[in-house]
Short mmCIF file of C-alpha atoms in Angstrom, two decimals:
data_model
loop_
_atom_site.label_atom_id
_atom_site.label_comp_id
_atom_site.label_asym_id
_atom_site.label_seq_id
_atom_site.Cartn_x
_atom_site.Cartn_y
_atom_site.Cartn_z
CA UNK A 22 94.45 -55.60 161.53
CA UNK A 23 94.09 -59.09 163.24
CA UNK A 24 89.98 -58.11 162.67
CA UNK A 25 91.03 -57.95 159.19
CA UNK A 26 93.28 -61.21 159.17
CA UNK A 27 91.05 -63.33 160.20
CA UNK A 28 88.19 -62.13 157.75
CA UNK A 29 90.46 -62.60 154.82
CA UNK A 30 90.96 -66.44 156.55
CA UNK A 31 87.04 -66.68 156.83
CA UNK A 32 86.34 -65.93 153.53
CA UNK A 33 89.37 -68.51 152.11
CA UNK A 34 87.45 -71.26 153.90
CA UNK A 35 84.24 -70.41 151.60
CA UNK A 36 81.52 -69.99 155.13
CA UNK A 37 78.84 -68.47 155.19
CA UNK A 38 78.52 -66.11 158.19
CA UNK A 39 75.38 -67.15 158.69
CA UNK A 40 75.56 -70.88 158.82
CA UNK A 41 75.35 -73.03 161.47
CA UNK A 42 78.61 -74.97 161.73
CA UNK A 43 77.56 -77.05 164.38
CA UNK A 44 74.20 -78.27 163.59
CA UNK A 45 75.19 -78.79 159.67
CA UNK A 46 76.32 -82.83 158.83
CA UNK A 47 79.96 -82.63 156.82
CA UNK A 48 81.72 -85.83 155.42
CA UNK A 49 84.79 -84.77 156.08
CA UNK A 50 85.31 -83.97 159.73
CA UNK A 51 88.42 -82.19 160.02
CA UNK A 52 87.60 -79.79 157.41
CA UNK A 53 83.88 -78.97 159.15
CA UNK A 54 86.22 -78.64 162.20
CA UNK A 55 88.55 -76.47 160.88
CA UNK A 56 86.03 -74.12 159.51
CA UNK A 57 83.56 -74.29 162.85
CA UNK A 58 86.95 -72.83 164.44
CA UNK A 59 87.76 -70.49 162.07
CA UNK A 60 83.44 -69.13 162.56
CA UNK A 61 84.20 -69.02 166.29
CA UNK A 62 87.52 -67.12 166.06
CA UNK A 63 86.05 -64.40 163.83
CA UNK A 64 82.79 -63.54 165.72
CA UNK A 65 84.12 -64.39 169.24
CA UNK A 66 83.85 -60.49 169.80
CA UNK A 67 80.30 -60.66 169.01
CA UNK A 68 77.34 -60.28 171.47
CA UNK A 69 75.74 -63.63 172.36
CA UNK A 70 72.59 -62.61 171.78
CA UNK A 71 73.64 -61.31 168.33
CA UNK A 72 75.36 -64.60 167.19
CA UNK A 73 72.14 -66.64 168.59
CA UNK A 74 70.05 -64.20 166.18
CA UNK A 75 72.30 -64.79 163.29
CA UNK A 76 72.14 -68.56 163.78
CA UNK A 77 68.50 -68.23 163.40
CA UNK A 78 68.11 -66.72 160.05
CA UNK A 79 68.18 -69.37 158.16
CA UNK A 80 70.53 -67.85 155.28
CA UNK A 81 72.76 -70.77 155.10
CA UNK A 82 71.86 -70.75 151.19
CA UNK A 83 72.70 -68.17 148.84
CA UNK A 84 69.13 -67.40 147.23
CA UNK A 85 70.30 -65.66 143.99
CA UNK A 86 72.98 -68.39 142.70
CA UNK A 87 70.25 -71.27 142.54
CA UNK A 88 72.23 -73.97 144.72
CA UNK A 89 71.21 -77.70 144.18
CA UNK A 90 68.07 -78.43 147.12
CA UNK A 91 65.52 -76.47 148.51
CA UNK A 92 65.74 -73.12 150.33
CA UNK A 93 65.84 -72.94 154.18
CA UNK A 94 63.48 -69.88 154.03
CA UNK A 95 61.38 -71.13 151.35
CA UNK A 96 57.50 -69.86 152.02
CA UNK A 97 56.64 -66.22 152.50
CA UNK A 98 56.78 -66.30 156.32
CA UNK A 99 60.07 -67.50 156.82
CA UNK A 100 61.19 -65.23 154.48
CA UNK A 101 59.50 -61.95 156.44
CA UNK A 102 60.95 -63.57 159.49
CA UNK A 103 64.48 -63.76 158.38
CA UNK A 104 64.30 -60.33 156.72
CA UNK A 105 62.84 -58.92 160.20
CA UNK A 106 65.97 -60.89 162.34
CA UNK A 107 68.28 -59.45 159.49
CA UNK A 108 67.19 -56.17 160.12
CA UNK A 109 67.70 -55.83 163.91
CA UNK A 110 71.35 -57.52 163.60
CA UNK A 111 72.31 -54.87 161.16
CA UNK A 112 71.11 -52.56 163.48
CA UNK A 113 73.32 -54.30 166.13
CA UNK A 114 76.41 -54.90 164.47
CA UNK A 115 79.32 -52.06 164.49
CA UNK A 116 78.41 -49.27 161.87
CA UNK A 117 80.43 -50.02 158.46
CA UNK A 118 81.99 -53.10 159.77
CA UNK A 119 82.15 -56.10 156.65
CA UNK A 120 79.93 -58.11 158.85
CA UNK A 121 76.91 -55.39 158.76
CA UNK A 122 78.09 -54.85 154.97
CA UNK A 123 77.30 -58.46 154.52
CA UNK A 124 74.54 -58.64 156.09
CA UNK A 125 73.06 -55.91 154.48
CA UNK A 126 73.56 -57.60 151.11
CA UNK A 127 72.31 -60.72 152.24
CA UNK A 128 68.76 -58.66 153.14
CA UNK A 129 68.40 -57.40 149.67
CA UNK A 130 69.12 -60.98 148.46
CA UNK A 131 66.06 -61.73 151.12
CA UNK A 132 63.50 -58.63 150.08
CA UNK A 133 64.16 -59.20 145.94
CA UNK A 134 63.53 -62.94 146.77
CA UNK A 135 60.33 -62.44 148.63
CA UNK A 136 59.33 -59.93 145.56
CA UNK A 137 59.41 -62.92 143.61
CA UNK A 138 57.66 -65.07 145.74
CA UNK A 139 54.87 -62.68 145.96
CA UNK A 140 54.96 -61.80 141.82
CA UNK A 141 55.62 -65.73 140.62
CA UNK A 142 56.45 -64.88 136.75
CA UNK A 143 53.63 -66.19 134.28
CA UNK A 144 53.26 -66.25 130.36
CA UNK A 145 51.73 -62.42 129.72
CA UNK A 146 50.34 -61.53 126.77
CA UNK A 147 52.54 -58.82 125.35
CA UNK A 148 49.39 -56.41 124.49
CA UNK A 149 46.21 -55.70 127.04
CA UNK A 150 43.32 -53.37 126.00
CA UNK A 151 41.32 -52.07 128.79
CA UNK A 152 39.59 -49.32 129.38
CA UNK A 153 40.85 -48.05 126.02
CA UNK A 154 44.33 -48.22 127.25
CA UNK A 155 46.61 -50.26 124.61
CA UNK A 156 49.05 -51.69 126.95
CA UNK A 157 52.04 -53.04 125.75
CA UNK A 158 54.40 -55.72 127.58
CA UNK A 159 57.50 -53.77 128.92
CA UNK A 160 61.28 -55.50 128.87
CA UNK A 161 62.92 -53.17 129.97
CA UNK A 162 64.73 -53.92 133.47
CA UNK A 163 64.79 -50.30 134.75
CA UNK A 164 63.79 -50.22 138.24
CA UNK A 165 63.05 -46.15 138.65
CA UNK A 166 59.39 -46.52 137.00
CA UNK A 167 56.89 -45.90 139.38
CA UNK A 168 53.26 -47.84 139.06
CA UNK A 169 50.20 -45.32 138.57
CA UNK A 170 47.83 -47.53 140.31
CA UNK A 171 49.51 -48.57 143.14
CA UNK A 172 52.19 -45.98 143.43
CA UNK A 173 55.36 -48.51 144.31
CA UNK A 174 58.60 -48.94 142.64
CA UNK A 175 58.35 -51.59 139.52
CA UNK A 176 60.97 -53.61 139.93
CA UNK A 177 61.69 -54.66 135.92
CA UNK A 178 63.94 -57.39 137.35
CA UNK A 179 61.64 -59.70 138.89
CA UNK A 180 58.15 -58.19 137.76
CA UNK A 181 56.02 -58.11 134.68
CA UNK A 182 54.58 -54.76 133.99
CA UNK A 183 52.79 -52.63 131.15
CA UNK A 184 52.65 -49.39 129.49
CA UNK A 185 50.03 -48.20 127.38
CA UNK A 186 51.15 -46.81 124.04
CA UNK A 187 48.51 -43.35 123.94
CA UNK A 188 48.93 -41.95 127.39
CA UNK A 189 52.34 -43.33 129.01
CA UNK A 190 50.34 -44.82 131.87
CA UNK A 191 52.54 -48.13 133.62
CA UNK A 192 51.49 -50.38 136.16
CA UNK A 193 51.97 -53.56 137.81
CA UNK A 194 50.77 -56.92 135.45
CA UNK A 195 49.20 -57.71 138.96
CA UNK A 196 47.59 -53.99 139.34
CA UNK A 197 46.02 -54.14 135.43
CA UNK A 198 43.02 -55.61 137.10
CA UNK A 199 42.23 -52.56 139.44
CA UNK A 200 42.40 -49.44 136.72
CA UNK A 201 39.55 -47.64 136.69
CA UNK A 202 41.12 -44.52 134.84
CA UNK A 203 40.21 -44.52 130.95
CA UNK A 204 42.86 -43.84 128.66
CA UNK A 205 43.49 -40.21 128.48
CA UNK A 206 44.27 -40.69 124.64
CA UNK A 207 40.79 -40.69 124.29
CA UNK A 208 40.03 -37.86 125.98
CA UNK A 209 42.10 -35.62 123.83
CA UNK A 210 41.18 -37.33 120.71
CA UNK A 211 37.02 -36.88 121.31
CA UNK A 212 37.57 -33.35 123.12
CA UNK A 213 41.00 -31.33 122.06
CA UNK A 214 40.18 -28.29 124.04
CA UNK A 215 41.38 -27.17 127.50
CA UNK A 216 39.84 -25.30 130.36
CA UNK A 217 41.03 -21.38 130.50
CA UNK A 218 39.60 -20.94 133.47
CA UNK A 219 42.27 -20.11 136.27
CA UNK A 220 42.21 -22.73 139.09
CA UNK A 221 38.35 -23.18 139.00
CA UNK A 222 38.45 -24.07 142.67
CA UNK A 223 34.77 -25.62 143.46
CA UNK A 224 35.86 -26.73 146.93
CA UNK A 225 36.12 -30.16 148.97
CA UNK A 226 32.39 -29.72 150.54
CA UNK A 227 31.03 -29.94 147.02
CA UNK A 228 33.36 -32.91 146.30
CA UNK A 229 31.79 -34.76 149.58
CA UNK A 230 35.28 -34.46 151.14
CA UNK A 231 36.36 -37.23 148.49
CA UNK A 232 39.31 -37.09 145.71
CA UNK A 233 37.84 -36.39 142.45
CA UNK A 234 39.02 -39.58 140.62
CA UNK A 235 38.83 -42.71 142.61
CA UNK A 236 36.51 -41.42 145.34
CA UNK A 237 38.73 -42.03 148.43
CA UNK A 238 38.10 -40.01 151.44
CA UNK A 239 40.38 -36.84 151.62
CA UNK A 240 40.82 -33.50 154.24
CA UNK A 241 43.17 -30.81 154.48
CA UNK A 242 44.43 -32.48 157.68
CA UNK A 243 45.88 -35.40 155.56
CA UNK A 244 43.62 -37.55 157.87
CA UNK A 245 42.01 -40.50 156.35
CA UNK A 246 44.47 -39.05 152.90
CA UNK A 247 45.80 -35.46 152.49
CA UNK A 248 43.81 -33.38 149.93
CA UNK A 249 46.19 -32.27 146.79
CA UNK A 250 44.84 -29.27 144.67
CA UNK A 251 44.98 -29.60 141.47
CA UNK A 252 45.80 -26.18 139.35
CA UNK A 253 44.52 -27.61 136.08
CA UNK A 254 40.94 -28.73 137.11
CA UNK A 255 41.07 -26.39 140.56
CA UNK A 256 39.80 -29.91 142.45
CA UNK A 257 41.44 -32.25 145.22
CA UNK A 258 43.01 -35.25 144.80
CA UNK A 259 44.16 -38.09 147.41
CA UNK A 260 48.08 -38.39 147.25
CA UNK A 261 47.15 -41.83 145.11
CA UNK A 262 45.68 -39.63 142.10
CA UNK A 263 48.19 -36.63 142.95
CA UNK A 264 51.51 -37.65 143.06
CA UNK A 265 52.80 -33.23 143.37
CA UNK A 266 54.05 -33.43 139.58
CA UNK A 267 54.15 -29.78 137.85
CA UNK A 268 53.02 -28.95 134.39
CA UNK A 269 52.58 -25.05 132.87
CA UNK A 270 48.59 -24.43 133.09
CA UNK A 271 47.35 -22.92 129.83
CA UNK A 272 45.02 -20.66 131.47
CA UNK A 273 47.44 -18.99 133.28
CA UNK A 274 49.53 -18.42 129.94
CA UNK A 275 46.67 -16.89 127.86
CA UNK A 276 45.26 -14.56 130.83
CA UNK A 277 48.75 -13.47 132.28
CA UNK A 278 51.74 -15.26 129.91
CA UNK A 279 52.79 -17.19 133.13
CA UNK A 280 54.67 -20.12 132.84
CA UNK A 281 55.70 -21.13 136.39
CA UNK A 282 55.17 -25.11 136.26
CA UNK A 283 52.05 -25.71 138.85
CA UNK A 284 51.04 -28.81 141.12
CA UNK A 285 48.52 -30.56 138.67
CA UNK A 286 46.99 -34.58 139.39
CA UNK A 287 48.46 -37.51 137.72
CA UNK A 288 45.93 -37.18 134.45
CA UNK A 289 45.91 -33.55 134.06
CA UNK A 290 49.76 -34.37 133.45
CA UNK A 291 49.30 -36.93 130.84
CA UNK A 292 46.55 -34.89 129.23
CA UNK A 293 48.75 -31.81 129.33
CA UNK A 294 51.58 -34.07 127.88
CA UNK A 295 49.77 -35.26 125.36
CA UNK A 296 47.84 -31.49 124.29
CA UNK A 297 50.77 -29.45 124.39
CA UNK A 298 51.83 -30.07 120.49
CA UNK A 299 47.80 -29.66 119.11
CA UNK A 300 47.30 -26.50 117.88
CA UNK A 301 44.00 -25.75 119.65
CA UNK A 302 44.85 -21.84 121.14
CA UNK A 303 43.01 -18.71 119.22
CA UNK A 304 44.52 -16.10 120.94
CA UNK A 305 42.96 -13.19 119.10
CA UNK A 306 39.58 -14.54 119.97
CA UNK A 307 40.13 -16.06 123.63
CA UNK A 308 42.61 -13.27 124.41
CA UNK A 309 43.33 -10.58 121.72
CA UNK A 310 44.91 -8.20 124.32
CA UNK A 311 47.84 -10.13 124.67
CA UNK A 312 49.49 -9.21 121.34
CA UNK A 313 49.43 -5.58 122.41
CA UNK A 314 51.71 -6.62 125.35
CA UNK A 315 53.75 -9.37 124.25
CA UNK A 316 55.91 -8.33 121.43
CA UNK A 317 57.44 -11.71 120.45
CA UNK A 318 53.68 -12.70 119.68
CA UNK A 319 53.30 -9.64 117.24
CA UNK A 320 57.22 -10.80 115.82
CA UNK A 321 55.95 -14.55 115.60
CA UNK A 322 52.83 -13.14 113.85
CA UNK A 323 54.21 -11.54 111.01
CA UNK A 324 56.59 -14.13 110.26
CA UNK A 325 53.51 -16.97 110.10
CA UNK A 326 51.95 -14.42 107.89
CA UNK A 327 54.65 -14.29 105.38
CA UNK A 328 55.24 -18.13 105.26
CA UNK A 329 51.67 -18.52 104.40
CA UNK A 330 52.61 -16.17 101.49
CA UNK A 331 55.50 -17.86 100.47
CA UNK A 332 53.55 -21.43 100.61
CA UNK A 333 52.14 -20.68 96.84
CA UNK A 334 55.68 -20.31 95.41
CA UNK A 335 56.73 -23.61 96.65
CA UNK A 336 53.99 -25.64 95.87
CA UNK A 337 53.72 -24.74 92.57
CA UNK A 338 57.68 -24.50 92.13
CA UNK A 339 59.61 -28.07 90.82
CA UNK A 340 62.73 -27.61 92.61
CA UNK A 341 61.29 -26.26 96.20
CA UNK A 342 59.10 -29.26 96.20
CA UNK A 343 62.02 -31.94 95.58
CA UNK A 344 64.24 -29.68 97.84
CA UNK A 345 61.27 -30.37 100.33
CA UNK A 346 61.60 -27.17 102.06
CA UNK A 347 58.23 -26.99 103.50
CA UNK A 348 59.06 -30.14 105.85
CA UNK A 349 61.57 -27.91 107.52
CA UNK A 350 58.05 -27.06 109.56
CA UNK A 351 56.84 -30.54 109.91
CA UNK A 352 56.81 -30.45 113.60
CA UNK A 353 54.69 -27.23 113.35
CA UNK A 354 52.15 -28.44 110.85
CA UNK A 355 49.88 -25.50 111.21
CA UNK A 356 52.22 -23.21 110.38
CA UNK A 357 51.66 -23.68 107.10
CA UNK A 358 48.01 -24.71 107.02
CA UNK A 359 46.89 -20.94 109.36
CA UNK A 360 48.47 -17.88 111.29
CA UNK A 361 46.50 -17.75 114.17
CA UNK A 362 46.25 -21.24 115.70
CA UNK A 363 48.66 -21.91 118.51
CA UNK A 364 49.51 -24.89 120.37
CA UNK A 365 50.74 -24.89 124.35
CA UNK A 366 54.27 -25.57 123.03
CA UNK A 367 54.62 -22.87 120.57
CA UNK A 368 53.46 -20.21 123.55
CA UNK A 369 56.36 -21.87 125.80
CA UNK A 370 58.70 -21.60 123.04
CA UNK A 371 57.82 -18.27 122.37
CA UNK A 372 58.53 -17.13 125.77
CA UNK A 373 62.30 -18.74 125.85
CA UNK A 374 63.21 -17.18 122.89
CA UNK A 375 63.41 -20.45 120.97
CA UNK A 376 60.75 -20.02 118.52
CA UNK A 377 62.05 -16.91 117.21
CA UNK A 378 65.59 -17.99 116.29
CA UNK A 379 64.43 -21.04 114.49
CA UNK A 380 61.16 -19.32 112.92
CA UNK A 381 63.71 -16.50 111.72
CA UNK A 382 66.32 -19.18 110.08
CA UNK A 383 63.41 -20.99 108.11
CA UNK A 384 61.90 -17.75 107.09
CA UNK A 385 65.36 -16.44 105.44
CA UNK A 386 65.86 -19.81 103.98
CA UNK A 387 62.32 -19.63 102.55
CA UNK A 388 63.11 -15.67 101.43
CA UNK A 389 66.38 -16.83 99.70
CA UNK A 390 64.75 -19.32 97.53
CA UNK A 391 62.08 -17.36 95.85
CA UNK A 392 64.45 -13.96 95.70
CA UNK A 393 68.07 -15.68 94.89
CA UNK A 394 68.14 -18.85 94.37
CA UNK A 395 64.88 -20.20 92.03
CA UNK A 396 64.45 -18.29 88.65
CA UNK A 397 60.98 -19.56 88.04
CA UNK A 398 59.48 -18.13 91.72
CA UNK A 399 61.82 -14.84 90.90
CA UNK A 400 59.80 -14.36 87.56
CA UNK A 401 56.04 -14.67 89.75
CA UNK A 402 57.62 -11.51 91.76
CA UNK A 403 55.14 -8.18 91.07
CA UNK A 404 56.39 -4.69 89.50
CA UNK A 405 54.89 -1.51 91.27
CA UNK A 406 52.39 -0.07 88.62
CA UNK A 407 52.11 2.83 90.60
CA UNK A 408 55.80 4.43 90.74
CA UNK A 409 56.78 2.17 87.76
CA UNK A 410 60.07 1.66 89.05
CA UNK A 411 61.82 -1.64 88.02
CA UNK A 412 62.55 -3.71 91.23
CA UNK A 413 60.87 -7.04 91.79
CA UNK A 414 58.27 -6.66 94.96
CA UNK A 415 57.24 -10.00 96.76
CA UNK A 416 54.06 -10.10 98.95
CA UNK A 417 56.33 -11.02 101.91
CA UNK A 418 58.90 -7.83 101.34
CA UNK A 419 58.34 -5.63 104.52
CA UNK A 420 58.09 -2.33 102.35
CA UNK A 421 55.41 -3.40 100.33
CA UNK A 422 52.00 -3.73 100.52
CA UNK A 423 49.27 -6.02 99.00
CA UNK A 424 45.71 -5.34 97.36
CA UNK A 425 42.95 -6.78 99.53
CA UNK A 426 40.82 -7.47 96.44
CA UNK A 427 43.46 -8.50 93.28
CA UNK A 428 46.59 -9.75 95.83
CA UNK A 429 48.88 -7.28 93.51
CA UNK A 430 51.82 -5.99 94.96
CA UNK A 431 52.85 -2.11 95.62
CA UNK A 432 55.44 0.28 97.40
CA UNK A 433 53.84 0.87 100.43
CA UNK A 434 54.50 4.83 100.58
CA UNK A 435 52.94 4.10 96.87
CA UNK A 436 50.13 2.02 97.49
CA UNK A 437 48.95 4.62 100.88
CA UNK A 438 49.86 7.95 98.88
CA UNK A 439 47.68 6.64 95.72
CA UNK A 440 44.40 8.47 95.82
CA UNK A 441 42.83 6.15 93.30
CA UNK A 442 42.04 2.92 93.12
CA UNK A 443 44.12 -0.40 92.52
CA UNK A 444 45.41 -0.05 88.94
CA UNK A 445 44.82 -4.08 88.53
CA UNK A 446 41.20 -4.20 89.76
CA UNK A 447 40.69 -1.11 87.97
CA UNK A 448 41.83 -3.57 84.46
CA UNK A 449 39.98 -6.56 85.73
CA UNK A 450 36.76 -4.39 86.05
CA UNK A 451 37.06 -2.73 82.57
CA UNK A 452 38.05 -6.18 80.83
CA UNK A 453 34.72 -7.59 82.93
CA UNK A 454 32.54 -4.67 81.69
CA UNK A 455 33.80 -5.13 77.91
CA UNK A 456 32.96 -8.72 78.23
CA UNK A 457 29.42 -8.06 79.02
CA UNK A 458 28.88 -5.81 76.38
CA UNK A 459 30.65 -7.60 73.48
CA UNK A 460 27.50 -10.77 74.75
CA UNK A 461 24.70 -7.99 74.56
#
């Protein structure tokens, strides 16, 4: 309690703990008296070596509330020196006493001022093209992003830093300079494919014991720089280029529908990132054997083939095209462009589930309009000319079945138990042959 007494006192008189009463000029004498006291009374229990140390730290200013005059620690080196002393009396001082609390405050104050000292804020233009990045000033004062060339905390506070608008990559103003990585943007946009070859490990000896990007020397000891595999491209990385982030490998979906997330480099994740909505997957040509052992692919299958079905009705239908019910598949573009084109993201979805719920919902919503709710697509609905009963088939209806040739529409058990051939072609050929004749 007196501890406590006498620090309430202390900080009533307005010192700083870390000023030196007795060296410092005052006008008024009794009141630098008073408070030189009231400094000796508080730390009296202190170490002498520990107060000499804290008179030497030159913190008698407060570096963050821009006092009138110049800053005792004022270059760089003072700065490091003060932020070295601070360090060893924190580690000297009683644990969670308000003196180390202070002190440690005062040491941030110190490091964020010597951050600014080193990173002196200029005029930056607010957009940078190199390398085909497009980098774009950030404002934001967020200090968890992390710079890709240098690999230290961006401190938005103090420092100027960019982000380029194609592949997400951020770095220091001070580190633009130094990129030698092209824009990954690029990349995708001149070659949208990826590799489907599991892990194609070629090994460090034909990499020269370097990392594959930036040519630094790596080992599996970690000695000059540990040597990160990457699953995507199957070669090593220094911990610069491979910062241990995970990403699902497309290879290792389409050969064994595996999504565990694997270790991948720093651009094999923005490429990934940046791939995984493009529809660039043929499964029944790169891997047609999966459908026989995935049955949500078979579900998803049929579905895409009856929306593609259904896309005639509404673009030739007035009220499905101001309804707009096709954009209900905007983020899945080729949905309604092919049925066997799949992106990364699709196959994820797939596998949670999540595909199939909302592929279902816009399916039955599609379904409702041409069967319930639109008389005009209701009236482009086929009648079985093989059982001539009177129900309205659709080419989507799961019971029915569709002529290859004329795209007519039948009872299934009809269409398979008809011996013949299609009634409509079989029309369509006679009017053909009548036509030639009636010209001879």
């Amino acid at each position: 309690m007196e501890y406590d007494e006498r620090l309430a006192h202390f900080r009533q008189t307005r010192l700083n703990p870390f000023d030196r009463g007795e060296e410092e000029d005052h006008p008024e004498g009794g009141k630098a008296t008073q408070q030189h006291e009231t400094s000796s009374e508080l730390f009296s229990g202190t170490k002498t070596h520990s107060s000499d140390r804290t008179m030497d730290l030159g913190l008698a200013e407060d570096h963050f509330s821009r006092p009138v005059g110049s800053f005792v620690a004022s270059d760089i080196e003072q700065l490091k020196l003060a932020i070295e002393e601070c360090k060893k009396l924190i580690l000297e001082l009683p644990e969670h006493s308000e003196r180390q609390k202070d002190t440690v405050v005062k040491l941030i104050h110190l490091r964020l001022k010597l951050q600014e000292l080193k990173d002196p804020e200029e005029d930056e233009p607010n957009l940078r093209i190199i390398l085909e990045h497009r980098f774009s000033k950030e404002k934001s004062k967020s200090v968890k992003q992390t710079c890709d060339k240098c690999s230290t905390i961006i401190w938005g506070l103090i420092q100027t830093w960019y982000t380029c608008t194609g592949c997400y990559y951020r770095c220091h103003s001070k580190c633009m300079n130094q990129i030698t990585k092209p824009c990954v943007r690029s990349k995708v946009s001149h070659q949208s494919e990826y590799e489907l070859s599991i892990c194609p490990e070629i090994g460090l000896d034909r990499q020269d014991y370097r990392c594959a990007e930036c040519r630094t020397p790596i080992s599996l000891r970690g000695v000059p720089s540990e040597a990160r595999q990457c699953d995507y491209t199957g070669q090593y990385y220094c911990s610069t280029c491979h910062w241990n982030d995970t990403a699902v490998v497309p290879a290792r979906v389409i050969h064994n529908w595996e999504f565990e997330p694997r270790k991948v480099c720093r651009s094999s994740m923005r490429y990934l990132t940046l791939m995984m909505p493009r529809p660039v997957l043929k499964l029944k040509e790169i891997n047609p054997l999966l459908f026989n052992f995935v049955e949500e692919l078979v579900e998803i299958r049929k579905l895409r083939h009856d929306i593609l079905l259904m896309k005639p009705y509404f673009i030739t239908c007035k009220e499905a095209m101001e309804a707009r019910l096709l954009l209900q598949l905007q983020d899945r573009q080729h949905f309604v462009e092919n049925d066997d084109m799949y992106s990364l993201q699709d196959l994820i979805d797939i596998s949670t589930g999540r595909l199939s719920c909302s592929l279902t919902e816009i399916h039955t919503t599609f379904a409702k309009h041409i069967k319930l709710d639109c008389e005009r697509c209701q009236a482009k609905g086929f009648v079985c000319e093989l059982c001539k009963e009177g129900d309205i088939l659709f080419p989507f209806d799961s019971h029915t079945s569709v002529c290859h040739e004329c795209s007519a529409v039948f009872h299934r058990d009809c269409y398979y138990d008809n011996s013949t051939t299609c009634p409509r072609c079989a029309r369509m050929t006679d009017r053909q042959q009548d036509e030639v004749e009636g010209e001879t």
